[in-house]
XYZ file of C-alpha atoms in Angstrom:
445
model
C 291.180 100.855 311.308
C 294.231 101.599 313.477
C 295.005 98.071 313.832
C 294.838 97.563 310.208
C 297.239 100.210 309.500
C 299.302 99.086 312.650
C 299.716 95.619 310.760
C 300.818 97.212 307.419
C 303.241 99.832 309.094
C 304.891 96.805 311.106
C 306.024 95.179 307.729
C 306.304 91.613 308.942
C 302.456 90.812 309.616
C 301.512 87.350 308.361
C 298.914 86.636 306.130
C 297.285 84.663 308.763
C 297.420 87.689 311.050
C 295.998 89.858 308.287
C 293.104 87.418 307.693
C 292.212 87.417 311.691
C 291.854 91.191 311.697
C 288.551 92.449 312.352
C 287.103 94.624 309.614
C 285.359 97.861 310.594
C 281.828 98.448 310.201
C 282.610 101.940 308.362
C 285.179 103.605 307.096
C 286.116 107.339 305.631
C 285.831 107.902 301.913
C 285.564 111.059 299.288
C 282.051 111.035 298.409
C 279.714 112.962 296.237
C 275.849 113.072 297.414
C 272.898 112.323 295.166
C 270.996 115.258 296.785
C 273.790 117.637 295.751
C 273.795 116.407 292.047
C 272.140 120.074 290.906
C 274.251 122.390 293.189
C 275.985 123.628 290.077
C 273.107 124.305 287.696
C 273.719 127.512 285.848
C 277.304 127.460 286.944
C 280.156 127.614 284.038
C 282.185 124.435 283.896
C 285.538 126.170 284.954
C 283.907 127.918 288.092
C 282.428 124.769 289.224
C 284.402 123.931 292.632
C 285.175 120.304 293.762
C 286.053 121.534 297.100
C 282.273 122.214 297.563
C 280.815 118.821 296.237
C 283.650 116.164 297.139
C 283.142 115.232 301.149
C 285.031 113.038 303.152
C 282.100 111.043 304.938
C 282.044 107.957 307.156
C 280.091 105.267 305.145
C 279.120 101.665 305.812
C 281.472 98.799 304.789
C 279.729 96.872 301.556
C 278.980 93.257 301.664
C 282.029 91.206 300.183
C 280.749 89.190 297.327
C 282.180 86.019 295.693
C 285.359 87.109 293.317
C 285.877 90.239 295.024
C 288.351 91.646 297.686
C 288.337 94.435 300.228
C 291.839 96.397 300.091
C 293.020 98.822 302.659
C 294.123 101.959 300.611
C 297.278 103.439 301.439
C 297.252 105.860 298.721
C 295.133 107.024 295.867
C 295.524 109.417 292.805
C 293.324 112.027 291.051
C 291.869 111.502 287.616
C 289.670 113.860 285.050
C 286.501 111.136 285.912
C 286.696 112.237 289.523
C 286.729 115.720 288.439
C 283.844 115.129 285.981
C 282.131 113.346 289.009
C 282.794 116.197 291.369
C 281.177 118.634 289.152
C 278.416 116.379 287.850
C 279.532 116.672 284.171
C 278.533 115.720 281.435
C 276.151 113.740 283.554
C 275.797 112.692 287.322
C 277.387 109.381 288.235
C 274.212 108.572 290.155
C 272.632 107.434 286.688
C 275.329 104.871 286.150
C 275.058 103.519 289.878
C 271.279 103.034 289.382
C 271.742 101.330 285.936
C 274.466 99.027 287.620
C 272.241 98.695 290.694
C 269.779 96.631 288.351
C 272.181 94.203 287.016
C 271.774 91.726 289.872
C 270.824 91.606 293.744
C 274.557 92.070 294.354
C 275.137 94.838 292.176
C 272.490 96.726 294.168
C 274.788 97.375 296.812
C 276.374 100.005 294.186
C 273.135 102.231 294.062
C 273.312 104.316 297.147
C 272.381 108.197 298.012
C 276.458 108.673 297.905
C 279.022 107.657 295.815
C 282.598 106.807 296.884
C 284.760 107.960 294.137
C 288.257 107.426 293.042
C 289.770 104.881 290.172
C 293.476 104.296 291.535
C 294.811 102.609 294.437
C 297.796 101.190 296.280
C 297.364 98.898 299.288
C 297.130 95.864 301.014
C 294.397 93.019 300.436
C 292.681 92.337 303.876
C 289.747 90.114 302.800
C 288.653 87.994 299.895
C 285.461 86.595 298.628
C 284.626 83.212 297.649
C 286.252 81.813 294.804
C 289.535 84.141 294.671
C 292.557 82.006 294.989
C 295.473 84.249 293.230
C 295.441 86.745 296.251
C 295.308 86.495 300.016
C 295.116 88.787 302.768
C 298.345 90.570 303.274
C 299.115 90.935 299.569
C 300.520 94.531 298.598
C 298.575 95.484 295.131
C 297.747 98.197 292.970
C 294.364 98.071 291.237
C 293.258 98.804 287.553
C 289.826 100.348 287.193
C 288.233 97.936 284.503
C 285.257 96.353 286.176
C 283.274 93.900 283.865
C 280.762 90.973 284.378
C 282.131 88.570 281.684
C 278.696 86.848 281.307
C 278.491 87.729 277.386
C 280.633 86.414 274.945
C 281.673 89.852 273.659
C 283.968 90.729 276.321
C 286.320 87.427 275.912
C 288.470 88.463 273.175
C 288.723 92.045 274.538
C 287.298 92.881 278.015
C 286.840 96.317 277.267
C 284.016 95.200 274.646
C 281.892 93.652 277.389
C 278.366 95.160 277.369
C 278.856 95.412 281.194
C 282.271 97.062 281.153
C 282.349 99.760 283.696
C 285.280 102.006 285.235
C 285.511 101.313 289.009
C 285.085 104.432 291.368
C 283.216 106.310 288.462
C 280.521 103.878 287.120
C 280.604 101.881 290.422
C 280.455 102.498 293.912
C 283.339 101.942 296.625
C 285.969 103.552 294.702
C 289.752 104.172 295.786
C 289.742 107.488 297.474
C 289.152 105.961 301.028
C 290.662 104.008 303.600
C 289.111 100.676 302.219
C 288.024 99.894 298.624
C 285.788 97.183 297.045
C 287.364 95.658 294.153
C 286.917 92.457 291.923
C 289.973 90.508 292.447
C 290.792 90.500 288.601
C 291.604 94.201 289.189
C 294.256 93.450 291.531
C 298.079 93.335 290.301
C 301.446 93.292 292.074
C 302.373 96.768 293.598
C 305.859 97.619 292.015
C 308.243 96.969 294.945
C 310.699 99.952 294.499
C 307.697 102.444 294.653
C 306.028 104.105 297.571
C 302.412 103.839 297.967
C 301.533 107.097 296.483
C 303.879 106.566 293.441
C 302.682 103.222 292.890
C 299.077 104.228 292.995
C 299.396 107.124 290.612
C 299.986 105.341 287.183
C 297.011 102.894 287.373
C 294.312 104.554 285.023
C 296.470 106.832 283.007
C 299.324 104.145 282.522
C 296.993 101.511 281.100
C 294.978 104.123 279.185
C 297.879 105.323 277.524
C 299.521 101.692 276.796
C 296.366 100.779 274.858
C 295.952 104.398 273.131
C 299.307 104.374 271.719
C 301.023 100.859 271.901
C 298.502 98.116 271.733
C 297.154 96.780 268.415
C 293.724 98.018 269.665
C 294.882 101.594 269.761
C 297.619 103.306 267.511
C 299.875 100.202 267.133
C 303.062 102.222 267.315
C 306.159 101.307 265.757
C 309.850 102.324 265.798
C 310.556 105.651 263.996
C 306.846 106.660 264.329
C 306.503 110.458 264.787
C 304.181 111.010 267.423
C 302.230 114.242 268.481
C 301.291 114.231 272.061
C 298.969 116.862 273.403
C 299.621 117.750 277.098
C 302.781 115.875 277.103
C 303.586 116.416 280.596
C 300.241 115.779 282.038
C 298.755 112.613 283.692
C 297.762 111.006 280.521
C 300.325 112.555 278.196
C 303.019 111.989 280.489
C 303.017 108.087 279.960
C 302.617 108.684 276.271
C 305.544 110.370 276.203
C 307.255 107.809 278.022
C 305.905 105.201 275.669
C 307.110 107.003 272.605
C 310.604 107.123 273.883
C 310.661 103.605 275.209
C 309.309 102.133 271.937
C 311.810 103.791 269.495
C 309.118 106.554 268.440
C 310.014 110.235 267.983
C 307.621 112.349 270.553
C 306.386 115.770 269.371
C 305.506 117.064 272.818
C 302.881 119.921 272.992
C 302.779 121.843 276.231
C 301.571 124.968 277.822
C 304.741 126.513 279.783
C 308.373 126.216 280.025
C 308.070 124.236 283.009
C 306.166 121.711 281.431
C 308.676 121.812 278.621
C 311.382 121.073 280.778
C 309.756 117.887 282.283
C 309.476 116.521 279.077
C 313.302 117.281 278.372
C 313.887 115.437 281.672
C 311.908 112.401 280.218
C 314.008 112.638 277.026
C 311.964 114.276 274.563
C 313.828 117.034 272.040
C 310.779 117.830 269.998
C 308.632 120.470 272.204
C 306.183 123.024 271.269
C 304.926 125.535 273.675
C 301.527 126.402 272.410
C 301.489 129.571 274.987
C 304.146 130.907 273.234
C 302.997 130.036 269.816
C 299.754 131.596 270.595
C 297.479 129.047 268.294
C 294.068 130.434 268.058
C 292.278 127.208 266.432
C 288.820 128.904 266.774
C 288.185 132.141 265.521
C 284.792 131.959 267.511
C 282.508 129.305 269.125
C 281.446 128.003 265.876
C 284.220 128.721 263.400
C 287.765 127.111 263.276
C 290.801 128.771 261.695
C 292.410 126.641 258.920
C 295.268 129.122 258.787
C 296.123 128.127 262.398
C 296.194 124.410 261.295
C 298.438 125.195 258.682
C 300.756 127.066 260.949
C 300.770 124.442 263.567
C 301.570 121.797 260.834
C 304.299 124.091 259.768
C 305.924 123.936 263.337
C 305.772 120.528 263.597
C 307.562 119.901 260.196
C 310.033 122.390 261.426
C 311.116 120.062 264.313
C 310.764 116.947 262.502
C 312.814 117.664 259.659
C 309.898 117.999 257.101
C 307.945 115.060 257.923
C 304.087 115.219 259.306
C 303.151 113.095 262.354
C 302.164 109.168 262.048
C 300.104 109.395 265.097
C 298.476 112.222 266.861
C 297.609 111.140 270.765
C 294.632 113.063 271.232
C 292.820 113.617 274.471
C 291.958 117.349 274.740
C 288.952 117.062 272.513
C 286.941 119.717 270.995
C 289.727 122.491 271.245
C 292.468 120.348 269.339
C 290.786 117.984 267.287
C 290.277 119.881 263.860
C 294.403 120.850 263.837
C 294.741 116.967 264.996
C 292.895 115.400 262.111
C 295.224 117.988 260.064
C 298.306 117.620 261.328
C 298.349 114.042 260.859
C 300.085 112.460 257.745
C 298.382 110.722 254.773
C 297.540 107.546 256.050
C 298.063 108.486 259.606
C 296.123 107.803 262.760
C 294.392 109.898 265.212
C 293.683 108.204 268.482
C 291.356 109.777 270.944
C 290.025 109.550 274.390
C 288.924 111.703 277.067
C 287.828 115.164 275.436
C 288.770 117.220 278.455
C 287.765 120.498 276.492
C 284.781 119.252 275.027
C 283.044 116.107 273.580
C 281.608 117.676 270.327
C 284.525 117.457 268.023
C 284.747 119.285 264.544
C 287.001 118.606 261.731
C 287.265 119.073 258.099
C 286.394 115.549 256.686
C 288.387 116.209 253.242
C 291.659 115.956 255.514
C 290.640 112.681 256.650
C 288.543 111.405 253.684
C 290.846 112.302 250.866
C 294.279 111.305 252.901
C 293.111 108.061 254.012
C 293.543 108.805 257.735
C 291.951 106.948 260.535
C 290.380 107.941 263.900
C 290.286 105.293 266.549
C 288.477 105.531 269.860
C 290.231 104.082 272.694
C 288.894 103.839 276.172
C 291.011 102.602 279.299
C 292.677 99.189 278.496
C 291.691 95.522 278.672
C 293.064 93.135 281.491
C 295.985 91.917 279.709
C 296.965 95.469 278.393
C 296.508 96.936 282.126
C 298.668 93.957 283.309
C 301.450 94.660 280.828
C 301.269 98.432 281.523
C 301.877 97.794 285.254
C 304.614 95.119 284.302
C 306.523 97.980 282.722
C 306.165 100.355 285.624
C 307.487 97.191 287.758
C 310.220 96.577 285.565
C 311.523 99.952 285.742
C 311.013 100.857 281.992
C 308.264 103.312 282.304
C 308.018 105.523 285.777
C 305.289 107.108 287.720
C 304.480 111.013 286.810
C 303.524 111.905 290.368
C 304.170 115.740 291.245
C 302.296 116.497 294.282
C 300.405 114.577 296.964
C 297.515 115.691 299.237
C 295.952 114.150 302.171
C 292.417 112.436 301.901
C 290.918 115.664 304.077
C 292.300 117.890 301.119
C 291.161 115.771 298.270
C 288.608 118.658 297.055
C 291.757 120.791 296.461
C 293.753 117.912 294.623
C 290.624 117.537 292.191
C 290.528 121.526 292.026
C 294.264 121.420 290.802
C 293.346 119.024 288.064
C 290.058 120.924 286.796
C 292.121 123.697 286.438
C 295.337 122.264 284.781
C 297.687 123.773 287.692
C 299.453 120.261 287.720
C 302.230 118.292 286.221
C 301.561 114.530 285.796
C 299.629 112.969 288.295
C 298.442 114.489 291.907
C 298.358 111.710 294.832
C 296.160 111.593 297.600
C 296.968 109.577 301.067
C 294.414 107.424 302.442
C 295.601 105.369 305.325
C 299.340 106.061 304.703
C 300.231 108.447 307.614
C 303.105 110.531 305.192
C 304.783 110.079 302.086
C 307.602 107.932 301.367
C 306.342 104.805 302.992
C 305.964 101.203 301.214
C 309.508 100.929 299.465
C 310.698 97.250 299.477
C 313.564 97.127 296.849
C 315.606 100.312 297.602
C 318.357 99.196 295.249
C 316.251 98.996 292.445
C 314.534 102.232 293.528
C 317.995 103.861 293.777
C 318.509 103.163 289.880
C 315.526 105.223 288.817
C 315.060 107.892 291.410
C 315.939 110.619 288.990
C 313.206 109.295 286.696
C 310.519 108.580 289.584
C 311.261 112.365 290.733
C 311.165 113.779 287.390
C 307.733 115.472 287.811
C 308.274 116.528 291.373
C 310.909 119.358 290.347
C 313.345 117.568 292.596
């Protein structure tokens, strides 16, 4: 592994020299273990501690199949799916791995008593399988997390519709929170050359998700002038939604939970901000009853900011806690586009506000190949920026996941894998200098 790292750090290693490197028989990765899947039985979700369930283990290097690549991972990042995996909610991911293992003899590799997690990476291609022609050893890459088989016609119009669509590192094994990762070669995209390894690793999942959810015709199809309500507007997902609204000529109405997070939104260029902690919204009277007076108060606060207009689009991802208010707040004919449900999956809303006001609810999940590529291209062009706030070492991945679990973070939390320190991997210093303020917006610099 040290030889691989030395080759990357040298900066001038040829593709032929990369191809000649010997791959190790094993590598370090962040794992959950199948025999611990019941370890949090009876514990409240908030009290489940990823530091207890995420381990840094030495795992065997998987066989490289056709159309695949082995990537040396310099950095990765934490997403909510890693938190869910680590607390075994809503289900253990070992069920996903077992089902994938039945698809083909090659996919059987994924069905193991451990799960190497992580759905983001930035690194260097080390080896490619048969049939890979677009990538070669030595290429600096990031990876999106869409894994599909594409043997069914259903996925050829929109790869997210493939019946064998999975999220790499969550519903497959050999994810990005590790020294090496196994990916399908069509997951690979060029690393933005003005970013460090940890910065480049951080947008992947959330950037593509926000692009499809808000911008794409498969999502809300945002247009210029739209008022867009964004929950968690300084978070990993919301931070990109805010940027896309501003970049696309829309007007973001940013909902945050602190003055610090409000200031981050202002740094991105947003002006209309609601601090929900100050407002003290109580959308639920009790576990079973929502308070429509609070919905109306929330709607009034929005209109006070927008000059009397309701929002055209609600960018919804908290789920149960906010969904009723989101349906209420959208204008007549408006759109509520939803994913994730970090506060709970069982949404409740008053259908009169949807049905009689001709609103739409759109479900959105990650992004297809084209959407992922377009989202990464905007990062590379410096039109959308990473939202990295803090970076941990691989050995502290449990603490990084706990930060996200308890919402103690802004933007994205990065993880160094092979990279020995932060700040490495920049290839275009001139472009970086042009965007440095925006790149550092979430770091408090």
